[in-house]
Coordinates of N, CA and C in Angstrom, one line a residue:
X1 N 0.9 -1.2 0.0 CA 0.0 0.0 0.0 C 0.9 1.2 0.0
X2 N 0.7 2.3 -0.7 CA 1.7 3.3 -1.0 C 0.6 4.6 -0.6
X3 N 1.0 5.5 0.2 CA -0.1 6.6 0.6 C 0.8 7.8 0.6
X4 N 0.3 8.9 0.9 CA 0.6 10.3 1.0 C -0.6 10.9 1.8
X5 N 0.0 11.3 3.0 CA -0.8 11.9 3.9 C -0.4 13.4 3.9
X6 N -1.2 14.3 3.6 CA -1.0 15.9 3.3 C -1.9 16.4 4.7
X7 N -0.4 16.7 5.6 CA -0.7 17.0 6.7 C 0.3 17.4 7.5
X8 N 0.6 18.1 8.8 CA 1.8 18.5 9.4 C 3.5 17.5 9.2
X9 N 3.0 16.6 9.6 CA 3.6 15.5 8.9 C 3.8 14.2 8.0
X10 N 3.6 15.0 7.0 CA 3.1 13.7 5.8 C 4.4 12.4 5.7
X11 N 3.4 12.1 5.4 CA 4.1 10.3 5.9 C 3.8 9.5 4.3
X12 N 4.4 9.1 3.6 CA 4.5 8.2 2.1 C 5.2 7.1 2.2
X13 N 4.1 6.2 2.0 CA 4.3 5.1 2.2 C 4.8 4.0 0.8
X14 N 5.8 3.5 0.7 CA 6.2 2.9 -0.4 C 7.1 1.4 -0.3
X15 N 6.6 0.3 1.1 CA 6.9 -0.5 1.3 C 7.1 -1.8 0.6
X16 N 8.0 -2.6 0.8 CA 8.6 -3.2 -0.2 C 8.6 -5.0 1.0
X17 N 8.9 -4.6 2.2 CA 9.1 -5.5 3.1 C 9.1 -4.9 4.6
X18 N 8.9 -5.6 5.4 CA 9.3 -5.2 6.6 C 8.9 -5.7 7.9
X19 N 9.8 -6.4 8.6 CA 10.2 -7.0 9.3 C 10.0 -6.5 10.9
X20 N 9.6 -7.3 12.1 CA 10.2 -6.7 13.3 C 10.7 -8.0 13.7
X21 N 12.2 -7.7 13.8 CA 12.6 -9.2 14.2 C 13.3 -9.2 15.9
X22 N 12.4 -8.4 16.8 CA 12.8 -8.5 17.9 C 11.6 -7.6 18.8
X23 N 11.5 -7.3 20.1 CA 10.6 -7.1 20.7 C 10.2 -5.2 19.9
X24 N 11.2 -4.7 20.3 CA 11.8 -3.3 20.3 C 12.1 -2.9 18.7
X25 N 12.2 -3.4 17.9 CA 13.3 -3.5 16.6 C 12.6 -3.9 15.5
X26 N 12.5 -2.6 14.4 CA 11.6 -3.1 13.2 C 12.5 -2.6 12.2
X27 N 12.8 -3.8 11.3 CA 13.4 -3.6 9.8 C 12.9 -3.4 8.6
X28 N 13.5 -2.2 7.6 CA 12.5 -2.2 6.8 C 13.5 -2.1 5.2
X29 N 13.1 -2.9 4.1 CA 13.8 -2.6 3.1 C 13.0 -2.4 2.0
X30 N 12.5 -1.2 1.3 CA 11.6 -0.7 0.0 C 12.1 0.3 -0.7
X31 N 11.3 0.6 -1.6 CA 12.1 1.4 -2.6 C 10.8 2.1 -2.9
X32 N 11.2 3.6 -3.0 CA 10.4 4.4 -2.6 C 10.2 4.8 -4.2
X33 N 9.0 5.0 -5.1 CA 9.2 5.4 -6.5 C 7.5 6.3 -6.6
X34 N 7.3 7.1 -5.7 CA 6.8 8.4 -5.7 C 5.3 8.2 -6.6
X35 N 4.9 6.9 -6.5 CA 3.8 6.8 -7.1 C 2.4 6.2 -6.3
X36 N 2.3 6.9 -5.3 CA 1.5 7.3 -4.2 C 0.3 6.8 -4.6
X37 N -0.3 6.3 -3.6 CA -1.8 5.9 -4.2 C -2.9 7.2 -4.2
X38 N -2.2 8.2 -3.9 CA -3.2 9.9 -3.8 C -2.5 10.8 -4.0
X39 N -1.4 10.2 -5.3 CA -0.5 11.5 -5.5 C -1.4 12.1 -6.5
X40 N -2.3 11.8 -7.6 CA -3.1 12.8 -8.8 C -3.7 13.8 -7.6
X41 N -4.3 13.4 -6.9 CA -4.7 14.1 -5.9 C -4.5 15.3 -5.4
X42 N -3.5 14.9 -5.0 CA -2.1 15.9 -4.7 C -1.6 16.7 -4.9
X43 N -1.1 16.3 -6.2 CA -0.5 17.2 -7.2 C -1.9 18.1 -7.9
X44 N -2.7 17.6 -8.0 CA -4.2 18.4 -8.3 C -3.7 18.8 -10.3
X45 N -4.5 19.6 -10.7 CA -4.4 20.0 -11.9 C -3.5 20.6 -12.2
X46 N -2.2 21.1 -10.9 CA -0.8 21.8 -11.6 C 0.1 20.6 -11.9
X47 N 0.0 19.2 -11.4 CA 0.8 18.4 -11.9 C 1.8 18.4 -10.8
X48 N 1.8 18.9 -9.3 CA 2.8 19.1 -8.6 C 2.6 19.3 -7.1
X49 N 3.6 18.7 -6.6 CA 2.8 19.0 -4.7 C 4.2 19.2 -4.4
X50 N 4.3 20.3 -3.4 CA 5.2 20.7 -2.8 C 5.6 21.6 -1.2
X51 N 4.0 21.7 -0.8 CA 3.4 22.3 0.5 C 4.3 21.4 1.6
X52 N 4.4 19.7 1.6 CA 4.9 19.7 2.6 C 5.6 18.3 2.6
X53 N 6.5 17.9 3.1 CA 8.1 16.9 2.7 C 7.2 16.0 2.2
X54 N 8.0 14.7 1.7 CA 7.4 13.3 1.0 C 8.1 12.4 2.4
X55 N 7.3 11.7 2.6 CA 8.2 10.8 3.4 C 7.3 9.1 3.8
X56 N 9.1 8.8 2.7 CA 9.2 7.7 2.4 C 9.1 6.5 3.5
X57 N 7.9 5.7 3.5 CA 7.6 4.5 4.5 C 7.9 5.0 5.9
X58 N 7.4 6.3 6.1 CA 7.5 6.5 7.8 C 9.2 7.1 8.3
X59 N 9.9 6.5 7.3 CA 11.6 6.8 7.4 C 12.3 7.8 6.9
X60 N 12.2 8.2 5.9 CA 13.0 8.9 5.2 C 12.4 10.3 4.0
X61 N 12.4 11.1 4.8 CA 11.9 12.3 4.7 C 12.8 13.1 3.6
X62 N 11.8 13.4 1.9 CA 12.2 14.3 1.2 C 11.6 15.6 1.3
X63 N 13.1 16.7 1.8 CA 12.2 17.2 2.6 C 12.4 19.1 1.2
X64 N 11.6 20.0 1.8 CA 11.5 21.2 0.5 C 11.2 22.6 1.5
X65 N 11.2 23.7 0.6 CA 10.5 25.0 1.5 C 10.1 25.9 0.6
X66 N 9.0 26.6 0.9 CA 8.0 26.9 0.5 C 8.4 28.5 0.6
X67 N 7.6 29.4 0.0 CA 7.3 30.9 0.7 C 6.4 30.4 2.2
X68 N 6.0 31.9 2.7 CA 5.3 31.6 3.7 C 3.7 30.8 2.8
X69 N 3.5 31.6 1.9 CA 2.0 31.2 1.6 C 1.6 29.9 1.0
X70 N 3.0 29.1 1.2 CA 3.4 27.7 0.5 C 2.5 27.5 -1.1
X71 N 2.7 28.8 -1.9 CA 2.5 29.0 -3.4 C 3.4 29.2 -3.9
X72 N 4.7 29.4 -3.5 CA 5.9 29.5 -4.4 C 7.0 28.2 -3.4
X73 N 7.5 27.3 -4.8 CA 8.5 26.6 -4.7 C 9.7 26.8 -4.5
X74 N 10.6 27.1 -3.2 CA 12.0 27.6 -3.4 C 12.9 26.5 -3.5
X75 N 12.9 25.7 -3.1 CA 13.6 24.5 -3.3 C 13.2 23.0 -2.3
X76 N 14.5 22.2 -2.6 CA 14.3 21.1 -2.1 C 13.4 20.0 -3.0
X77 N 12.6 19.2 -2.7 CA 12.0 18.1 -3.4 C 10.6 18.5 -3.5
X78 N 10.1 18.2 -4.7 CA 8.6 18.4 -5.4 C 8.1 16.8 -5.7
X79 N 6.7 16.7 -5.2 CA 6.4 15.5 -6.0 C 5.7 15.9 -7.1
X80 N 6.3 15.1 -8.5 CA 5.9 15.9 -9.5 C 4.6 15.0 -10.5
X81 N 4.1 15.2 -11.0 CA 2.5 13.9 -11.7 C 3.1 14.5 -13.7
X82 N 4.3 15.2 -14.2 CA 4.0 15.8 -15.9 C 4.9 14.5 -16.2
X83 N 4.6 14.8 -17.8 CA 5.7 13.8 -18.6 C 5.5 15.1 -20.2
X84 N 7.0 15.1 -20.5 CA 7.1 16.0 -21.8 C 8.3 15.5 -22.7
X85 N 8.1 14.9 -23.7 CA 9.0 14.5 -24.5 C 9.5 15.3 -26.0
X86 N 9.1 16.7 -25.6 CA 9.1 17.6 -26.8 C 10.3 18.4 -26.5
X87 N 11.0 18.2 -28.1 CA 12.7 18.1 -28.0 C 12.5 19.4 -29.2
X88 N 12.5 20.7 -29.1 CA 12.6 21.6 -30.2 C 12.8 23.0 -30.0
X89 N 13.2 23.7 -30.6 CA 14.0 25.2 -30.7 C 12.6 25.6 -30.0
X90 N 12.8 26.5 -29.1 CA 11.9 27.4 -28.4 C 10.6 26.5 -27.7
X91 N 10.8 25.9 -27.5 CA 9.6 24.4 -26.2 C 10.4 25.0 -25.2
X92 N 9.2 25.4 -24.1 CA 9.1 26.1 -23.4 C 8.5 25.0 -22.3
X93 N 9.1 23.9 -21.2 CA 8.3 23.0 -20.7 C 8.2 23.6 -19.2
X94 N 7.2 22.9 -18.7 CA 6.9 23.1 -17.5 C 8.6 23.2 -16.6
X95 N 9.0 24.1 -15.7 CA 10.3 24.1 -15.1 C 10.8 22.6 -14.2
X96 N 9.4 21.9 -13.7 CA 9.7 20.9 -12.8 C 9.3 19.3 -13.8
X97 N 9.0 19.5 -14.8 CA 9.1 18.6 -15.4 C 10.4 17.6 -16.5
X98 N 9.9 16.1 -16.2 CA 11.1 15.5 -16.0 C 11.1 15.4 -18.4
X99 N 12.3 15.2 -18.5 CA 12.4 14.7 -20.1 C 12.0 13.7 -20.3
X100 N 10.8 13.3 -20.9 CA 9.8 12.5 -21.0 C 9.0 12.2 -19.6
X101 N 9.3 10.8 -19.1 CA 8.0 10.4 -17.9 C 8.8 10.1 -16.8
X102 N 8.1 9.6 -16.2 CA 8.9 9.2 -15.0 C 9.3 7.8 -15.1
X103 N 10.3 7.3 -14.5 CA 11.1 5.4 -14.7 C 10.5 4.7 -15.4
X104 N 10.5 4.0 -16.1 CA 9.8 3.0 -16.3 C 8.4 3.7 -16.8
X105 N 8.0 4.5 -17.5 CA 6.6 5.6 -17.8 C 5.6 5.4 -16.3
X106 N 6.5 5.2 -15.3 CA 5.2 5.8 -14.0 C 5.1 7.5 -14.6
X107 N 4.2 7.3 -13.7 CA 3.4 9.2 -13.9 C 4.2 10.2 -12.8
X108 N 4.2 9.5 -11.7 CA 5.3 10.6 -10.7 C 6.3 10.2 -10.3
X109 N 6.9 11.4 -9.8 CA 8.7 11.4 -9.4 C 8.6 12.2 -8.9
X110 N 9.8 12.7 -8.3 CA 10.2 13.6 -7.6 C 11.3 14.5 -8.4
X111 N 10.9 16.1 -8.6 CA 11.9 16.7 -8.9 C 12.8 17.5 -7.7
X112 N 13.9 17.8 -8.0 CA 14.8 18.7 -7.1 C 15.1 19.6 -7.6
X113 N 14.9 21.0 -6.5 CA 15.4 22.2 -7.1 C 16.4 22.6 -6.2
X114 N 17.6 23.4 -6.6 CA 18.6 23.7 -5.6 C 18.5 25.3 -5.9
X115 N 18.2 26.1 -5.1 CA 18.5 27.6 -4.7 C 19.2 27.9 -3.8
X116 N 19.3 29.4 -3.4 CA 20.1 30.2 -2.3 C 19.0 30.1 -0.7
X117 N 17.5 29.2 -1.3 CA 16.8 29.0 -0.1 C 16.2 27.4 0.2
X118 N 16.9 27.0 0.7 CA 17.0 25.6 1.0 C 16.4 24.9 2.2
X119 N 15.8 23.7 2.9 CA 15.6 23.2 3.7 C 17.0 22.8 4.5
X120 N 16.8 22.8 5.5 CA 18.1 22.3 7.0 C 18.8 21.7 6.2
X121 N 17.7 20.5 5.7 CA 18.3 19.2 5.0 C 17.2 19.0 4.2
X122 N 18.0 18.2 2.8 CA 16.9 17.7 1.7 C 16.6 16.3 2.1
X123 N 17.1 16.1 2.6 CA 16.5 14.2 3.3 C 16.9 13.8 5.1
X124 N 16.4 13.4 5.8 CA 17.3 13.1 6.8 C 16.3 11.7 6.6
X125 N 16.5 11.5 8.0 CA 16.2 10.1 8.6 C 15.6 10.0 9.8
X126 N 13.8 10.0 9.8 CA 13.3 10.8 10.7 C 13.6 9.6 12.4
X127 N 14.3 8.8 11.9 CA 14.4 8.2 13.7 C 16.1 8.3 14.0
X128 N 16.9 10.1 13.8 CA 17.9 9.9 14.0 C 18.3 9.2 15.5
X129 N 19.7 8.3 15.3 CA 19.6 8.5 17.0 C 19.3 7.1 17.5
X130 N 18.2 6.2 16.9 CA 17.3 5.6 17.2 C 17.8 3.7 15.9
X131 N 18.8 4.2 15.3 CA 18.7 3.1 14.5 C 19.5 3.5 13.5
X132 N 20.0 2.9 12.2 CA 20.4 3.5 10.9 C 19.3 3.7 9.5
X133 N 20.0 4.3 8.7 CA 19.3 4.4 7.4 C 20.4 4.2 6.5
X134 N 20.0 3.5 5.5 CA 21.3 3.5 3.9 C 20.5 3.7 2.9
X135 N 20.7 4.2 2.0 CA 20.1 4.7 0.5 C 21.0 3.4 -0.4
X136 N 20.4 2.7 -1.2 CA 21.2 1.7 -1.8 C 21.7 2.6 -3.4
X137 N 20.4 2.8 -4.3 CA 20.5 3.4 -5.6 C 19.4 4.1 -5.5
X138 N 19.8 4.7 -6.9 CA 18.2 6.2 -7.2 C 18.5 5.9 -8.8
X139 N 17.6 6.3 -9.5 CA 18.1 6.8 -10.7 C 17.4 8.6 -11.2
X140 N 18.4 9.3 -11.7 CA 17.8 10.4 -12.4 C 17.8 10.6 -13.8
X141 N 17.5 11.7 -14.1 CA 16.7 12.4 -15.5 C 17.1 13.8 -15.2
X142 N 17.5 14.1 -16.2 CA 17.2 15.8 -16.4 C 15.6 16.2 -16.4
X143 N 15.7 17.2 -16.4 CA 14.3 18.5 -16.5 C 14.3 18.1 -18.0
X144 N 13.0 18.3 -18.8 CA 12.7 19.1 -20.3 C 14.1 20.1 -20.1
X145 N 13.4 21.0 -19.5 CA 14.3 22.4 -19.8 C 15.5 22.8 -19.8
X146 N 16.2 21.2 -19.2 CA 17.5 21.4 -18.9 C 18.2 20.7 -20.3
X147 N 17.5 19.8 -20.9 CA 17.7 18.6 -22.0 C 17.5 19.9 -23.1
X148 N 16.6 20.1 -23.0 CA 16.2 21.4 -24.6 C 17.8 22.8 -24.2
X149 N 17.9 23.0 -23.4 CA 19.3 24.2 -23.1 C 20.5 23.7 -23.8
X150 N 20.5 22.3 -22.8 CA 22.1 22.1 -23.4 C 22.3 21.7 -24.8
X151 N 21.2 21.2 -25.6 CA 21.2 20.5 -26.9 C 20.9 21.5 -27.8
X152 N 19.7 22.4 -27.6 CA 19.1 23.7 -28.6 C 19.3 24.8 -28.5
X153 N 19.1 25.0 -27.1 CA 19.3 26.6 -26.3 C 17.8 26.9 -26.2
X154 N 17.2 28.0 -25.5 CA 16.0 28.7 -25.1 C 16.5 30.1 -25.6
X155 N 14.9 30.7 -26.0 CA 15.4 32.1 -26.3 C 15.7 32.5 -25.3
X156 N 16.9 33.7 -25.4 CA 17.8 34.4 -24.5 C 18.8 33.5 -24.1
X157 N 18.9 32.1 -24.2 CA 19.7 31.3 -23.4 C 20.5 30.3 -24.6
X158 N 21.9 30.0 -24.6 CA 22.4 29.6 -25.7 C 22.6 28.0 -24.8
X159 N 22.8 27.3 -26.4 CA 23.1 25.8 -25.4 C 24.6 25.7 -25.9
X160 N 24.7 24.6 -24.7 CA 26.1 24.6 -23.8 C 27.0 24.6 -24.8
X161 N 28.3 25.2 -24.4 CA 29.5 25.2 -25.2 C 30.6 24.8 -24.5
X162 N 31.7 24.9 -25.2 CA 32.6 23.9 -24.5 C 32.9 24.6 -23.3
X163 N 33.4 23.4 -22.7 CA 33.4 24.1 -20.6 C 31.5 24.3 -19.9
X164 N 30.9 23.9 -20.8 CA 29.9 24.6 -19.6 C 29.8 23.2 -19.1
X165 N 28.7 22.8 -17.8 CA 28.3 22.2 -17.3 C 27.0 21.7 -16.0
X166 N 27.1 21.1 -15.6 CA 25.7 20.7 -14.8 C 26.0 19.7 -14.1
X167 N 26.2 19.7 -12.6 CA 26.6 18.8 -11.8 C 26.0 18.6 -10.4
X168 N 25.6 17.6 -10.1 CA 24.8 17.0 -8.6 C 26.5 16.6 -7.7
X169 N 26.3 17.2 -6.5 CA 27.1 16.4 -5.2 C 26.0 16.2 -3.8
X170 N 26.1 15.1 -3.7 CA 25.4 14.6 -2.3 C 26.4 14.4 -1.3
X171 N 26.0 15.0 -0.6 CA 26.7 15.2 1.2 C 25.7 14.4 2.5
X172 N 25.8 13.5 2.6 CA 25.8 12.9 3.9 C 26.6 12.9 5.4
X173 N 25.2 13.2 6.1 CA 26.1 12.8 7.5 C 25.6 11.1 8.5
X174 N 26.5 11.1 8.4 CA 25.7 9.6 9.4 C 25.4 10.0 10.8
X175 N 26.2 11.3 11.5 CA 25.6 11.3 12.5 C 24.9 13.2 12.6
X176 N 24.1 13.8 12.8 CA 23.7 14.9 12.6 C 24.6 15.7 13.9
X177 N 24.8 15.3 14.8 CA 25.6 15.8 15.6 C 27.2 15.9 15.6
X178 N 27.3 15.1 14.7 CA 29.1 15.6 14.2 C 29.7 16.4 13.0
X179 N 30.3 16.6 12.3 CA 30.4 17.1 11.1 C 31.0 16.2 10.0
X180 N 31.2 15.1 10.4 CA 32.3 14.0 9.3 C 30.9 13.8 8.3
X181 N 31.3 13.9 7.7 CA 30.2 13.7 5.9 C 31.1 13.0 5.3
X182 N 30.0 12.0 3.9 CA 30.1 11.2 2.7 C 30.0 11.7 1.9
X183 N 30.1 11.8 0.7 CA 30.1 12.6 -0.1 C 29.7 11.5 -1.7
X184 N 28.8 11.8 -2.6 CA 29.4 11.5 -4.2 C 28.7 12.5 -4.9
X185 N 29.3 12.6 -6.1 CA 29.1 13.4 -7.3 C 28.7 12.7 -8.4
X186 N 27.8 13.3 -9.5 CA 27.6 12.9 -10.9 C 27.4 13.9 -11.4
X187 N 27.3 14.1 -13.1 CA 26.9 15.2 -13.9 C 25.9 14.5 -14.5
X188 N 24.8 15.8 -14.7 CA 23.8 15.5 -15.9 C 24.0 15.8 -16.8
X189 N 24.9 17.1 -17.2 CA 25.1 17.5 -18.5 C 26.4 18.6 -18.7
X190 N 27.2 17.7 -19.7 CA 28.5 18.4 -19.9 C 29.3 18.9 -21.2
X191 N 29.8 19.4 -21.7 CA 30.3 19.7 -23.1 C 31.8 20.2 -22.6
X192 N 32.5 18.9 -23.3 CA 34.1 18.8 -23.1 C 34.3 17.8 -24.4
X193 N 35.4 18.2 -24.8 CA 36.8 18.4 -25.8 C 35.6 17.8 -26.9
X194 N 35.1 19.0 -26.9 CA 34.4 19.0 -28.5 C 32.6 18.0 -28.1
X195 N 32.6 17.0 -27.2 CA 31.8 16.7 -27.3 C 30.5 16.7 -26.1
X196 N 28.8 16.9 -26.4 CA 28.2 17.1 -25.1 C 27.4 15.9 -24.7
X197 N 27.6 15.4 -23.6 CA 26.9 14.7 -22.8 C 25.7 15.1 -21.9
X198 N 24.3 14.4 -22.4 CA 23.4 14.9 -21.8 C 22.9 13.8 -20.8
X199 N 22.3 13.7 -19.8 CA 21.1 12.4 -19.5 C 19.9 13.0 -19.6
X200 N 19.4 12.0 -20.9 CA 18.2 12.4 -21.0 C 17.0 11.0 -21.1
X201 N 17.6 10.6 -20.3 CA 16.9 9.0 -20.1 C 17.3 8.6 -18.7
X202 N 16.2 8.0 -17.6 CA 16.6 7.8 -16.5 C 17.9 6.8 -16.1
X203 N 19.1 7.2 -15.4 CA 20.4 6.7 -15.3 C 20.3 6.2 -13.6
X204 N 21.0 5.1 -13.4 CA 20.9 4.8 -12.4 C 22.0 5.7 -11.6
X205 N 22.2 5.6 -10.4 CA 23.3 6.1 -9.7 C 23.2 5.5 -8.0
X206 N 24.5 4.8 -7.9 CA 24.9 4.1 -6.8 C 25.2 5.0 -5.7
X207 N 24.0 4.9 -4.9 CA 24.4 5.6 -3.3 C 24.8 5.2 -2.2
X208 N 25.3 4.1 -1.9 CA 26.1 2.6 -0.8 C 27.0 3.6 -0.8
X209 N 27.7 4.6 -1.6 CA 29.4 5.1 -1.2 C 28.7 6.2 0.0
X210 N 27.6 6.7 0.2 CA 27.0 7.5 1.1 C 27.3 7.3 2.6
X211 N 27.2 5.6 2.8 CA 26.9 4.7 4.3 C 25.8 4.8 4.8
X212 N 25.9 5.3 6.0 CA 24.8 5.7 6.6 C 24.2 7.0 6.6
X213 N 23.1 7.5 6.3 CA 22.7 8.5 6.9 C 21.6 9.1 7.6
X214 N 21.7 10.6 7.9 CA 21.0 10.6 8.9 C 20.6 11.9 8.5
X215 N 21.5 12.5 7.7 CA 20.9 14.3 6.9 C 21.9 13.8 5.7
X216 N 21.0 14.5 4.5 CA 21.1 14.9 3.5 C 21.1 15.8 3.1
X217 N 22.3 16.1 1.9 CA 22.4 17.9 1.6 C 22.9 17.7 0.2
X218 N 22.2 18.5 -0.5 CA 22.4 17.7 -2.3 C 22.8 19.3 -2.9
X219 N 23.8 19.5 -3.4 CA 24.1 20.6 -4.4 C 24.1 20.3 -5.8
X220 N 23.4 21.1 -6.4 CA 23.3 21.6 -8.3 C 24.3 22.4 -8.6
X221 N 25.4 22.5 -9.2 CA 26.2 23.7 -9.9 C 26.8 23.8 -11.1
X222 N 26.5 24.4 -11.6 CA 27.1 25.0 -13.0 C 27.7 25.7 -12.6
X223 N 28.6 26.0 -14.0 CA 29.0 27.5 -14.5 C 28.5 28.5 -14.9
X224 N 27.5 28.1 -15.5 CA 26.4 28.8 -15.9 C 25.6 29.3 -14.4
X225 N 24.8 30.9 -15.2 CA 23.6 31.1 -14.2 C 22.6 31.2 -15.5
X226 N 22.5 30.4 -15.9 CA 20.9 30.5 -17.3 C 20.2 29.3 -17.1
X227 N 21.2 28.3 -16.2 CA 20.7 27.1 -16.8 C 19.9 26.0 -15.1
X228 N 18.6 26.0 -15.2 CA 17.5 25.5 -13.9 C 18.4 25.0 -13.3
X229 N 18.7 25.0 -12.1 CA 19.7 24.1 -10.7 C 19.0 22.6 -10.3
X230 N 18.2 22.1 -11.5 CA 17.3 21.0 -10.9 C 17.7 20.0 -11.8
X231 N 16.8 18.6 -11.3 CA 17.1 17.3 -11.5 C 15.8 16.5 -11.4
X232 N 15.5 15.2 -11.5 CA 14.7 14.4 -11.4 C 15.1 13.0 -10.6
X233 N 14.1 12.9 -9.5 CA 14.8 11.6 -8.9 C 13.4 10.3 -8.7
X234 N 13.9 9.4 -8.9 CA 13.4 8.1 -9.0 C 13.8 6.7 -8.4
X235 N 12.5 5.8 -8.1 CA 13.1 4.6 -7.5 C 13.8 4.3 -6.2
X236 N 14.1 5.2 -5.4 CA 15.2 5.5 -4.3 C 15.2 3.8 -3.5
X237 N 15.6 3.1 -3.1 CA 16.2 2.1 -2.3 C 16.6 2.5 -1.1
X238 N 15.5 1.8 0.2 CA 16.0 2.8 1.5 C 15.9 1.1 2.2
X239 N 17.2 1.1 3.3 CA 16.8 -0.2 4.0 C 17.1 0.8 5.7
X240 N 16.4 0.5 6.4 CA 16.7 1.0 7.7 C 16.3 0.1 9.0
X241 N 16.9 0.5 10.3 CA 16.5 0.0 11.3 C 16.1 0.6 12.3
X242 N 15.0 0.1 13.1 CA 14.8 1.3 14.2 C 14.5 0.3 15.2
X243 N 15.2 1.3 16.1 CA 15.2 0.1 17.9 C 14.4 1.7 19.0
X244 N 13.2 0.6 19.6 CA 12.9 1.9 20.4 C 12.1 1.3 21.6

C-alpha cells in the first residue's frame, strides 16, 4: 500500500518489506518510486505538490520550502505527476518537469530544485539517533528544460559550449551531531573536448558510497547562471532500522 498523507507531517508510504525481528526492533527494506496511491490528488491539476516533505515509509523524509504562503517553490523536493518529451527550438516546458516520464513511464517522481533558499536538510532520517538508514541506488533524469538548453538553447539562453556544465554532489552525515560527511558526485550535463553529454533518459546512480545517513544535503552547480539548478529523482532504495 503506497499513501501520501497531506498534513503537518506527511508520511508516504512505499513499502517493499518489513520486518520486526525482535521485541523493540523493526526492519524495513523498499524502494520508494513516488507513485502514491493519492498523488493525482495531490499534485491536483498543476501536476505538482510541494506544500509539505514526501516521506518515504515512515523513514526517510524528502524534505522542501515553501514561501510563507506555500504558493511559491523555493527548493528542495517536489512531487511531481508531468511527462514531456518535446525536444525543439523554443519548447518552453513546465520548469519541474522530468524529459519524458517518470522510470519505467510511471506518472510521478520527484523533482529537485537547488536555490540560495533551502531546507536544513533535503532528506534526513526521521528516527535519528534511534537506528540507521542506507540509501542503496536512485536513478535520475534531467528537467525538459534542462535537455532542450544544453542540446538547442532557449530564447535568451544559448546551449552549452565547450566548458559549460551541470553537476549533482550529495553530502551525507551519518551522525547529525558531528560534522564528518560522505560525499558523491555525478553530472547531468557536460560539453568537453568538442563533445556534449546529456542524461536524458533515467540513469541509475549508486548511493552505498554514502553509508549511513541521517541528513542529506544535495548541491546543483554549474558554470552557468541561465541554466535550472534541478534534477529528477526516481526509485530511491531505502533499508533502515529502528530500535525503540
Amino acid at each position: 500500500m503506497k499513501k501520501l498523507f497531506i498534513a503537518l507531517m506527511a508520511v508516504a508510504v512505499a513499502a517493499v518489506s518489513c520486518s520486526k525481528s525482535a521485541p523493540n526492533e523493526i526492519t524495513t527494506n523498499h524502494t520508494c518510486t513516488f507513485d502514491f496511491s493519492n498523488a493525482a490528488s495531490a499534485c491536483g491539476t498543476d501536476g505538482y505538490y510541494f506544500k509539505q516533505a514526501i516521506v518515504s515509509n515512515d523513514v526517510f523524509a524528502f524534505c522542501n520550502k515553501t514561501d510563507d504562503t506555500q504558493t511559491q517553490f523555493l527548493g528542495g523536493f517536489a512531487l511531481v505527476g508531468l511527462a514531456d518529451d518535446v525536444l525543439e527550438e523554443d519548447h518552453v516546458a513546465n520548469p519541474l518537469c522530468v524529459y519524458g516520464t517518470g522510470y519505467k513511464n510511471s506518472r510521478f517522481y520527484a523533482t529537485f530544485k537547488y536555490s540560495s533558499q533551502m531546507p536544513e536538510y533535503d532528506g534526513y532520517f526521521r528516527y535519528a539517533g534511534l537506528g540507521y538508514l542506507k540509501l542503496g541506488e536512485c536513478y535520475v533524469n534531467n528537467t525538459n528544460q534542462v535537455v532542450t538548453i544544453a542540446k538547442l538553447g532557449l530564447p535568451g539562453i544559448p546551449p552549452f559550449a565547450e566548458g559549460d556544465y551541470l553537476k549533482v554532489k550529495m553530502v551525507a552525515k551519518a551522525n547529525l551531531s558531528t560534522t564528518d560527511t560522505k560525499s558523491i558526485e555525478f553530472t547531468l550535463a557536460e560539453f568537453k573536448d568538442g563533445n556534449l553529454n546529456v542524461i536524458d533518459e533515467w540513469t541509475r546512480v549508486d548511493l552505498e558510497p554514502l553509508e549511513t545517513v541521517e541528513g542529506l544535503k544535495i548541491l546543483v552547480q554549474s558554470n552557468r547562471n541561465d541554466v535550472p539548478l534541478m534534477f529528477c529523482m526516481e526509485n530511491v532504495t531505502i533499508a533502515s532500522k529502528v530500535s525503540y
